[in-house]
């Protein structure tokens, strides 16, 4: 498709009319928002001056080098993520898979072995070798292993122990703590449901009442909160919705209210998404928020909705691509929250994931690509529920569905109570 | 002498006074991290970090319950406050050594002040408050954190837990109002408002709804382009139906002339949609129904094409949906897109 490049939305004359209107009433919120808009405007102006033809380019090679290096070595700035190393594996491997960069078999095997060392003898994965198991690194580890997708990778997961681990976190009200003696919020439901479904360990009682608990997180705003009562938030909304999709109960949400809430989270000036109403744009919400639209599209379709578009998601795909490509790329590799922020692997993962969603529309019959910039900007499509490539999801399911579901006679609330009764003994270091 | 001291402290700053050099720790063999022969995502830990965590691992392995272990957890936490394994161990020690929980409150207060966006610190505070059975410092402490960041999600979560657990509803609406005076766009405060009211008076009482509606309209007049207040108004009324509030539609139509915003228009659309949904005439040929439908579709078009173009796809979908449900015939203009393109369409 050669010819005149598509005009960028952020270059149009009407774009500045989208800036925040503070009605002469200045507050912290309006000051912060106007500040960000000013920085975005500057960023766009700089881009305009540097490039005569507006052809935003994904800095593939730079991102690839950044990810490739990080998979082996990280500076001491990453000490703060020493309890999240499976996350680092997932963020980086997912970045590489979206960029369609191959993972050398030796590296893949090393990741498998490392994640094996992160696995707890009592089930689940920890943030690092010798640490306690936690649902977040468990989610990340299982996803990373599914991205690798080899027999070795699948074989790392101790399914029986994983089921034990999930049970140990289950609360009587259907929720899950993130780790023994840890906090409860809707992330845990998503992490638990995601790993259990991929590895085929779901037993009839495991997620009893979990659906109702997640539903109680949908609030007056239409989105979901971390726990019932709190503000609707993109990350938590994604977790709750995706978990319900896996459980087949997404129709029990007020889908219309949720749809209204999430589409309202796209920023009219910046083009990216905010996490909560009246807060700032952040590149990572390109996935957590925009990722809801494929989920809702499918949910509404299943609900009998006849007027869904067959070409587009219900958000401005071009505007999001513009935000990510013009405002969220570090020229030396890696992606970020917004201009002025530092790059990191979390933002690299989620900006790329969001960019993929913005590029690819698809349902059962229809597939439509909208690639802003050169064709080389095209990323691999991702599965909006698990956030790994659809082929990897299918492959993992195929592998684990052949294995028997572990036998399960358990009831919830046996251990792992969030209240005072934490287990007395500190967890002894496993010998691996 | 002064020169010597300066040199001494300069040198000390560069060399870490590691646990492995301390004689009180000589009996304990540090345990290096077992990353395996070909590590991935290998962090270049500082000397201090490795030292502290090598000793932490040693203590964990022994399950040592001692003062020195307790002291070391503080060091480990300072280096990485997100290490939930360390926090768990610290809690075990707090109980095993019968540590002074008031002192622990002081400790966690300081840590949260330094790192207010960390999950573990807030969870730890909750545990200590539970053990003490004493929430008396909480509301003030959280208010202090919120004064630095009025939207800190963890702070609000802790606040809601304290209020619900210990039934401290009394002054919360006043607190919310003061935050809204500081920043009427603080969505967390609007959420707290909804939280307090739904758990106290509830939203069924007409007097409450009237008061809240008035409050919202006042805030709208002051700052019309504040999405939070419009969302709150809708959120409060949607279960009952927006069209059930007498006089509200008229007030909004008045505001449309002088205080218009995309949020007002969306609210208007919602009023019309609710009227269609719950209006008495169900017959799609009914004149009133047709008029309402037309008004609603007009707003969809205005939003999609001019006032809220970033949400064009959404408003067009709503228009088509509404047309389907309440329209007699298909109207031209917003037709469903037909067959999709088979080639990737580049916008370049």
Coordinates of N, CA and C in Angstrom, one line a residue, chain A residues 4-6 9 18 20-23 25 27 29-30 55 71-76 78-80 82-83 85 88 110 114 117 126-127 129 131-132 134 181-183 185 187 219-221 225-227 229-231 236 259-260 263-268 276-279 305 307 309 311-314 316 319 366 368-373 375 418-420 422 424-428 432, chain B residues 31 33-46 49 57 60-61 63 65 80 82-85 88-89 91-92 119 123 127 130-131 151 153 156-157 160 165 182-185 187-188 190-191 194-195 222-228 231-232 234-235 238 262 266 269-270 307-311 313-315 317-318 320-321 324 336-337 339-341 344-348:
Chain A
X4 N 0.4 8.2 -0.1 CA 0.5 9.3 0.9 C 0.3 8.7 2.3
X5 N 1.2 9.0 3.2 CA 1.1 8.5 4.5 C -0.2 9.0 5.1
X6 N -0.9 8.2 6.0 CA -2.1 8.7 6.7 C -1.7 9.8 7.6
X9 N -3.2 11.9 13.7 CA -4.3 12.5 14.4 C -3.7 13.7 15.3
X18 N -8.4 19.5 21.8 CA -8.7 18.4 22.8 C -8.0 18.5 24.1
X20 N -7.0 19.8 27.9 CA -7.9 19.8 29.1 C -8.4 21.2 29.3
X21 N -9.7 21.2 29.7 CA -10.4 22.5 30.0 C -10.5 22.6 31.5
X22 N -9.9 23.5 32.1 CA -9.9 23.5 33.6 C -11.0 24.5 34.1
X23 N -11.8 25.1 33.3 CA -12.9 26.0 33.7 C -12.4 27.1 34.6
X25 N -10.8 26.7 37.2 CA -10.7 26.2 38.6 C -9.4 25.3 38.6
X27 N -6.8 22.8 40.1 CA -6.6 21.9 41.3 C -5.3 21.1 40.9
X29 N -5.2 18.0 40.2 CA -5.5 17.2 39.0 C -5.3 18.0 37.7
X30 N -5.9 19.2 37.6 CA -5.8 19.9 36.4 C -4.4 20.4 36.1
X55 N 6.1 9.3 9.6 CA 6.0 7.9 9.5 C 6.5 7.3 10.8
X71 N 17.6 -10.1 29.5 CA 17.3 -11.5 29.8 C 18.5 -12.1 30.5
X72 N 19.7 -11.6 30.3 CA 20.8 -12.1 31.0 C 21.2 -11.3 32.1
X73 N 21.4 -10.0 31.9 CA 22.0 -9.1 32.9 C 21.2 -7.9 33.2
X74 N 21.1 -7.6 34.4 CA 20.4 -6.4 34.9 C 21.2 -5.6 35.9
X75 N 21.2 -4.3 35.8 CA 22.0 -3.5 36.7 C 21.4 -3.5 38.1
X76 N 22.2 -2.9 39.0 CA 21.7 -3.0 40.4 C 20.4 -2.1 40.6
X78 N 17.9 -2.8 39.5 CA 16.8 -3.8 39.5 C 16.8 -4.6 40.8
X79 N 17.5 -4.1 41.8 CA 17.5 -4.8 43.2 C 16.0 -4.7 43.7
X80 N 15.3 -3.6 43.3 CA 13.9 -3.5 43.8 C 13.0 -4.6 43.2
X82 N 14.0 -7.8 42.9 CA 14.7 -9.0 43.3 C 13.6 -10.0 43.7
X83 N 12.4 -9.6 44.1 CA 11.4 -10.5 44.4 C 10.4 -10.7 43.3
X85 N 11.6 -11.8 39.9 CA 12.4 -12.2 38.7 C 11.6 -13.0 37.7
X88 N 10.3 -10.5 35.4 CA 11.3 -10.0 34.4 C 11.5 -11.0 33.3
X110 N 17.8 -22.3 29.8 CA 18.3 -21.6 31.0 C 17.2 -21.0 31.8
X114 N 16.0 -21.8 35.5 CA 15.9 -20.8 36.5 C 14.5 -20.8 37.2
X117 N 14.1 -23.3 39.7 CA 14.6 -22.9 41.0 C 13.8 -22.0 41.7
X126 N 8.0 -18.5 43.2 CA 8.4 -17.4 44.1 C 9.1 -16.3 43.2
X127 N 9.4 -15.2 43.9 CA 10.0 -14.1 43.2 C 11.5 -14.3 42.9
X129 N 14.9 -17.7 43.7 CA 15.2 -18.9 44.4 C 15.2 -18.8 45.9
X131 N 12.7 -18.0 47.8 CA 11.7 -17.1 48.4 C 10.4 -17.9 48.5
X132 N 9.4 -17.3 49.2 CA 8.1 -18.0 49.3 C 7.3 -17.8 48.0
X134 N 4.3 -17.0 45.5 CA 3.4 -15.8 45.4 C 2.7 -15.9 44.1
X181 N -0.4 -15.7 54.1 CA -0.3 -14.5 55.0 C -0.2 -13.2 54.3
X182 N -0.7 -13.2 53.0 CA -0.6 -12.0 52.2 C -1.9 -11.3 52.0
X183 N -1.9 -10.3 51.2 CA -3.1 -9.5 50.9 C -4.0 -10.1 49.8
X185 N -6.6 -9.3 46.7 CA -7.2 -8.4 45.8 C -7.4 -9.1 44.5
X187 N -6.2 -9.2 41.6 CA -5.1 -9.7 40.8 C -5.0 -11.2 41.1
X219 N -17.9 -1.5 40.4 CA -18.5 -0.5 41.2 C -19.3 0.5 40.4
X220 N -19.7 1.6 41.1 CA -20.6 2.6 40.5 C -20.1 3.2 39.3
X221 N -18.8 3.1 39.1 CA -18.2 3.7 37.9 C -18.3 2.8 36.7
X225 N -12.7 -2.6 40.9 CA -11.6 -2.2 41.8 C -10.8 -3.4 42.3
X226 N -9.8 -3.1 43.1 CA -8.9 -4.1 43.6 C -9.6 -5.0 44.6
X227 N -10.4 -4.4 45.5 CA -11.3 -5.1 46.4 C -12.6 -4.3 46.4
X229 N -15.4 -1.9 46.9 CA -15.5 -0.6 47.6 C -14.5 0.5 47.1
X230 N -13.4 0.0 46.5 CA -12.4 0.9 46.0 C -12.8 1.5 44.6
X231 N -11.9 2.4 44.2 CA -12.1 3.1 42.9 C -11.8 2.1 41.8
X236 N -6.8 -3.6 37.8 CA -7.7 -4.5 38.4 C -8.9 -4.9 37.6
X259 N -18.1 -1.2 29.6 CA -17.7 -0.6 28.3 C -17.6 0.9 28.3
X260 N -18.6 1.5 28.9 CA -18.6 3.0 29.0 C -17.4 3.5 29.8
X263 N -13.9 2.8 27.7 CA -13.7 3.7 26.6 C -13.4 5.2 27.0
X264 N -14.0 5.5 28.2 CA -13.8 6.9 28.7 C -12.4 7.0 29.3
X265 N -11.6 6.0 29.4 CA -10.3 6.1 29.9 C -9.3 6.4 28.8
X266 N -9.7 6.5 27.6 CA -8.7 6.9 26.5 C -8.6 8.4 26.6
X267 N -7.5 8.9 26.6 CA -7.3 10.4 26.7 C -7.4 11.1 25.4
X268 N -8.3 12.1 25.3 CA -8.6 12.7 24.1 C -7.4 13.4 23.5
X276 N -7.2 5.5 35.9 CA -8.4 5.8 36.7 C -8.9 7.2 36.2
X277 N -10.1 7.4 36.4 CA -10.7 8.7 36.0 C -9.9 9.9 36.6
X278 N -9.7 10.9 35.9 CA -9.0 12.1 36.3 C -7.5 11.8 36.8
X279 N -6.9 10.8 36.3 CA -5.5 10.6 36.5 C -4.8 10.6 35.2
X305 N -25.2 -9.3 20.9 CA -25.1 -7.9 20.3 C -24.9 -8.0 18.8
X307 N -24.8 -5.2 16.7 CA -24.2 -4.0 16.0 C -22.7 -3.8 16.2
X309 N -18.9 -3.6 15.5 CA -18.1 -3.4 14.3 C -17.4 -4.7 13.9
X311 N -14.7 -4.4 12.0 CA -13.4 -3.9 11.6 C -12.5 -3.3 12.7
X312 N -13.2 -2.8 13.7 CA -12.5 -2.0 14.7 C -12.9 -2.4 16.1
X313 N -11.9 -2.3 17.0 CA -12.2 -2.3 18.4 C -12.9 -1.0 18.8
X314 N -13.6 -0.9 19.9 CA -14.2 0.3 20.3 C -13.3 1.3 21.0
X316 N -9.9 4.2 19.9 CA -9.2 4.8 18.8 C -7.9 4.2 18.6
X319 N -5.0 6.5 17.4 CA -4.5 7.4 18.5 C -3.6 6.7 19.5
X366 N -13.5 -12.4 11.3 CA -12.9 -11.3 10.7 C -11.6 -10.9 11.3
X368 N -8.6 -7.8 10.8 CA -8.3 -6.5 10.2 C -7.1 -5.9 10.8
X369 N -6.1 -5.6 10.0 CA -4.9 -4.9 10.6 C -4.9 -3.5 10.3
X370 N -4.5 -2.7 11.3 CA -4.3 -1.3 11.1 C -2.9 -0.9 11.6
X371 N -1.9 -0.8 10.7 CA -0.5 -0.6 11.1 C -0.2 0.8 10.8
X372 N 0.0 1.6 11.9 CA 0.5 3.0 11.8 C 2.0 3.0 11.4
X373 N 2.4 3.7 10.4 CA 3.8 3.7 10.0 C 4.1 2.6 9.0
X375 N 5.1 -1.0 7.4 CA 4.7 -2.4 7.6 C 5.6 -3.1 8.6
X418 N -6.1 -14.7 56.1 CA -5.4 -13.4 56.1 C -5.3 -12.8 57.5
X419 N -6.1 -13.4 58.4 CA -6.1 -12.8 59.8 C -4.9 -13.3 60.6
X420 N -4.9 -13.2 61.9 CA -3.7 -13.4 62.7 C -3.1 -14.8 62.6
X422 N -1.2 -16.7 61.0 CA -0.2 -17.0 60.0 C 0.6 -18.2 60.5
X424 N 3.3 -20.5 61.9 CA 4.3 -20.0 62.9 C 5.7 -20.1 62.4
X425 N 6.0 -21.2 61.6 CA 7.4 -21.3 61.2 C 7.8 -20.5 60.0
X426 N 8.8 -19.8 60.1 CA 9.3 -19.2 58.9 C 9.7 -20.3 57.9
X427 N 9.5 -19.9 56.7 CA 9.7 -20.9 55.6 C 11.1 -21.3 55.4
X428 N 11.4 -22.6 55.6 CA 12.8 -23.0 55.5 C 13.3 -23.0 54.0
X432 N 17.6 -27.2 46.5 CA 17.3 -27.7 45.1 C 18.5 -28.3 44.4
Chain B
X31 N 24.5 -17.9 53.1 CA 24.1 -18.8 52.0 C 23.9 -18.0 50.7
X33 N 23.0 -16.9 46.9 CA 21.7 -17.2 46.1 C 22.0 -18.3 45.1
X34 N 21.0 -19.2 45.0 CA 21.2 -20.4 44.1 C 20.6 -20.1 42.7
X35 N 21.2 -19.3 41.9 CA 20.7 -19.0 40.6 C 21.0 -20.0 39.5
X36 N 21.9 -21.0 39.9 CA 22.2 -22.0 38.9 C 23.4 -21.6 38.1
X37 N 23.9 -22.6 37.2 CA 25.1 -22.3 36.5 C 25.0 -21.3 35.3
X38 N 23.8 -21.2 34.7 CA 23.6 -20.2 33.6 C 22.4 -19.3 34.0
X39 N 22.7 -18.3 34.8 CA 21.6 -17.5 35.3 C 20.9 -16.7 34.2
X40 N 19.7 -16.4 34.4 CA 19.0 -15.4 33.6 C 18.5 -14.3 34.5
X41 N 18.1 -13.2 33.8 CA 17.7 -12.0 34.6 C 18.5 -11.8 35.8
X42 N 19.8 -11.9 35.6 CA 20.8 -11.8 36.8 C 21.0 -10.3 37.1
X43 N 20.7 -10.0 38.4 CA 20.8 -8.7 38.9 C 22.2 -8.5 39.4
X44 N 22.9 -7.4 39.1 CA 24.2 -7.0 39.6 C 24.1 -6.4 41.0
X45 N 23.8 -7.3 41.9 CA 23.6 -6.8 43.3 C 24.9 -6.0 43.8
X46 N 24.6 -5.0 44.6 CA 25.8 -4.4 45.3 C 26.3 -5.3 46.3
X49 N 24.0 -5.5 49.3 CA 22.8 -6.3 49.0 C 23.1 -7.8 49.2
X57 N 19.2 -15.5 53.9 CA 19.0 -16.9 53.5 C 19.5 -17.8 54.6
X60 N 17.0 -17.9 57.4 CA 15.8 -18.6 57.0 C 15.9 -20.1 57.0
X61 N 17.1 -20.5 56.6 CA 17.4 -21.9 56.5 C 17.4 -22.5 57.9
X63 N 15.8 -21.2 60.3 CA 14.6 -20.7 61.0 C 14.9 -20.1 62.4
X65 N 15.1 -17.7 65.3 CA 14.2 -16.7 65.9 C 15.0 -15.9 67.0
X80 N 15.2 -3.9 49.8 CA 14.1 -4.2 48.9 C 12.8 -4.4 49.7
X82 N 10.0 -4.7 48.8 CA 9.0 -5.5 48.1 C 9.2 -7.0 48.3
X83 N 10.3 -7.3 49.1 CA 10.5 -8.8 49.4 C 9.6 -9.3 50.4
X84 N 8.5 -9.9 50.0 CA 7.4 -10.3 50.9 C 7.9 -11.5 51.8
X85 N 8.9 -12.2 51.3 CA 9.4 -13.3 52.2 C 10.0 -12.7 53.4
X88 N 7.3 -11.5 55.8 CA 6.6 -12.7 56.5 C 7.5 -13.1 57.6
X89 N 8.8 -13.2 57.4 CA 9.7 -13.6 58.4 C 9.7 -12.7 59.6
X91 N 7.3 -10.8 60.5 CA 6.1 -11.0 61.3 C 6.2 -12.2 62.2
X92 N 6.8 -13.3 61.7 CA 7.0 -14.5 62.5 C 7.9 -14.1 63.8
X119 N 3.0 -2.6 48.2 CA 1.9 -3.4 48.7 C 2.3 -3.9 50.1
X123 N 0.2 -3.9 53.9 CA -0.3 -5.1 54.5 C 0.3 -5.4 55.9
X127 N -1.6 -5.9 59.5 CA -1.4 -7.0 60.4 C -1.1 -6.5 61.8
X130 N -4.2 -5.1 63.4 CA -5.1 -6.2 63.9 C -4.6 -6.8 65.1
X131 N -3.3 -7.1 65.2 CA -2.7 -7.7 66.4 C -2.9 -6.8 67.7
X151 N -4.4 10.4 46.0 CA -5.1 9.3 45.2 C -4.4 8.0 45.5
X153 N -3.7 4.6 46.0 CA -4.7 3.5 46.1 C -4.5 2.7 47.3
X156 N -6.0 4.5 50.3 CA -7.5 4.4 50.3 C -8.0 3.0 50.7
X157 N -7.3 2.0 50.3 CA -7.6 0.6 50.6 C -7.5 0.4 52.1
X160 N -10.4 2.2 53.9 CA -11.7 1.6 53.8 C -11.7 0.3 54.7
X165 N -13.8 -2.3 59.3 CA -13.5 -3.2 60.4 C -13.9 -2.7 61.8
X182 N -10.4 20.6 48.4 CA -9.0 20.8 47.9 C -8.9 20.5 46.4
X183 N -9.6 19.5 45.9 CA -9.5 19.1 44.5 C -10.8 18.4 44.1
X184 N -11.7 19.1 43.5 CA -13.0 18.6 43.2 C -12.9 17.5 42.1
X185 N -11.7 17.4 41.5 CA -11.5 16.4 40.5 C -10.9 15.1 41.0
X187 N -11.0 11.8 42.0 CA -11.9 10.7 41.8 C -11.9 9.7 42.9
X188 N -10.8 9.6 43.6 CA -10.7 8.7 44.8 C -11.6 9.2 45.9
X190 N -14.3 11.1 45.4 CA -15.7 10.8 44.9 C -16.1 9.4 45.2
X191 N -15.1 8.5 45.0 CA -15.4 7.1 45.3 C -15.6 6.9 46.8
X194 N -19.1 7.8 47.7 CA -20.0 6.8 47.4 C -20.0 5.6 48.4
X195 N -18.7 5.3 48.8 CA -18.5 4.2 49.8 C -19.2 4.5 51.1
X222 N -19.5 24.9 39.0 CA -18.2 25.5 39.3 C -17.2 25.0 38.3
X223 N -17.2 23.7 37.9 CA -16.2 23.2 37.0 C -16.9 22.1 36.1
X224 N -17.5 22.6 35.0 CA -18.3 21.7 34.2 C -17.5 20.5 33.5
X225 N -16.2 20.8 33.3 CA -15.4 19.7 32.6 C -14.7 18.8 33.6
X226 N -15.5 18.4 34.6 CA -14.9 17.4 35.6 C -15.7 16.1 35.4
X227 N -15.0 15.2 34.8 CA -15.7 13.9 34.5 C -16.2 13.2 35.8
X228 N -15.4 13.3 36.9 CA -15.8 12.6 38.1 C -17.2 12.9 38.6
X231 N -19.8 11.3 36.5 CA -19.8 9.8 36.7 C -20.5 9.5 38.0
X232 N -20.3 10.3 39.0 CA -20.9 10.1 40.3 C -22.4 10.3 40.3
X234 N -24.3 9.9 37.7 CA -24.9 8.8 36.9 C -24.8 7.5 37.8
X235 N -23.7 7.3 38.4 CA -23.5 6.1 39.2 C -24.5 6.0 40.3
X238 N -28.2 5.5 38.4 CA -28.5 4.5 37.4 C -29.3 3.3 37.8
X262 N -18.5 17.3 27.0 CA -18.8 16.0 26.4 C -19.5 15.1 27.5
X266 N -23.0 13.2 27.2 CA -23.2 11.7 27.4 C -24.2 11.5 28.5
X269 N -27.6 11.8 26.8 CA -27.8 10.5 26.1 C -28.3 9.4 27.0
X270 N -27.7 9.3 28.2 CA -28.1 8.3 29.1 C -29.5 8.5 29.6
X307 N -17.7 16.3 19.3 CA -17.4 16.6 20.7 C -16.6 15.6 21.4
X308 N -16.6 14.3 20.9 CA -15.8 13.3 21.6 C -15.3 12.3 20.6
X309 N -14.6 12.8 19.7 CA -14.2 12.0 18.5 C -13.3 10.8 18.8
X310 N -12.6 10.9 19.9 CA -11.7 9.8 20.3 C -12.5 8.5 20.6
X311 N -13.8 8.7 20.9 CA -14.7 7.6 21.2 C -15.7 7.4 20.1
X313 N -15.9 5.3 17.6 CA -16.3 3.9 17.4 C -17.4 3.5 18.4
X314 N -17.2 4.0 19.6 CA -18.1 3.7 20.7 C -19.5 4.3 20.5
X315 N -19.4 5.6 20.2 CA -20.7 6.4 20.1 C -21.5 5.9 18.8
X317 N -21.4 2.8 17.7 CA -22.0 1.5 18.1 C -23.2 1.7 18.9
X318 N -23.2 2.7 19.9 CA -24.3 3.0 20.7 C -25.5 3.4 19.9
X320 N -26.1 2.8 16.7 CA -26.6 1.6 15.9 C -27.4 0.7 16.8
X321 N -26.9 0.5 18.0 CA -27.6 -0.4 19.0 C -29.0 0.2 19.3
X324 N -31.4 0.0 16.5 CA -31.9 -1.4 16.4 C -33.0 -1.7 17.4
X336 N -23.9 -0.2 9.5 CA -22.9 -1.1 10.0 C -21.9 -1.3 8.8
X337 N -20.6 -1.2 9.2 CA -19.6 -1.4 8.1 C -19.8 -2.8 7.5
X339 N -18.4 -5.8 4.5 CA -17.4 -6.8 4.5 C -16.0 -6.2 4.8
X340 N -15.2 -6.8 5.6 CA -13.9 -6.3 6.0 C -12.9 -6.4 4.9
X341 N -11.9 -5.6 5.0 CA -10.8 -5.7 4.0 C -10.1 -7.0 4.2
X344 N -4.0 -6.3 4.9 CA -3.8 -5.4 6.0 C -3.8 -3.9 5.5
X345 N -4.6 -3.1 6.2 CA -4.7 -1.7 5.8 C -3.7 -0.9 6.6
X346 N -2.7 -0.4 5.9 CA -1.7 0.4 6.6 C -2.2 1.8 6.7
X347 N -2.0 2.5 7.8 CA -2.2 3.9 7.8 C -0.8 4.5 7.8
X348 N -0.2 4.6 6.6 CA 1.1 5.1 6.5 C 1.3 5.8 5.2

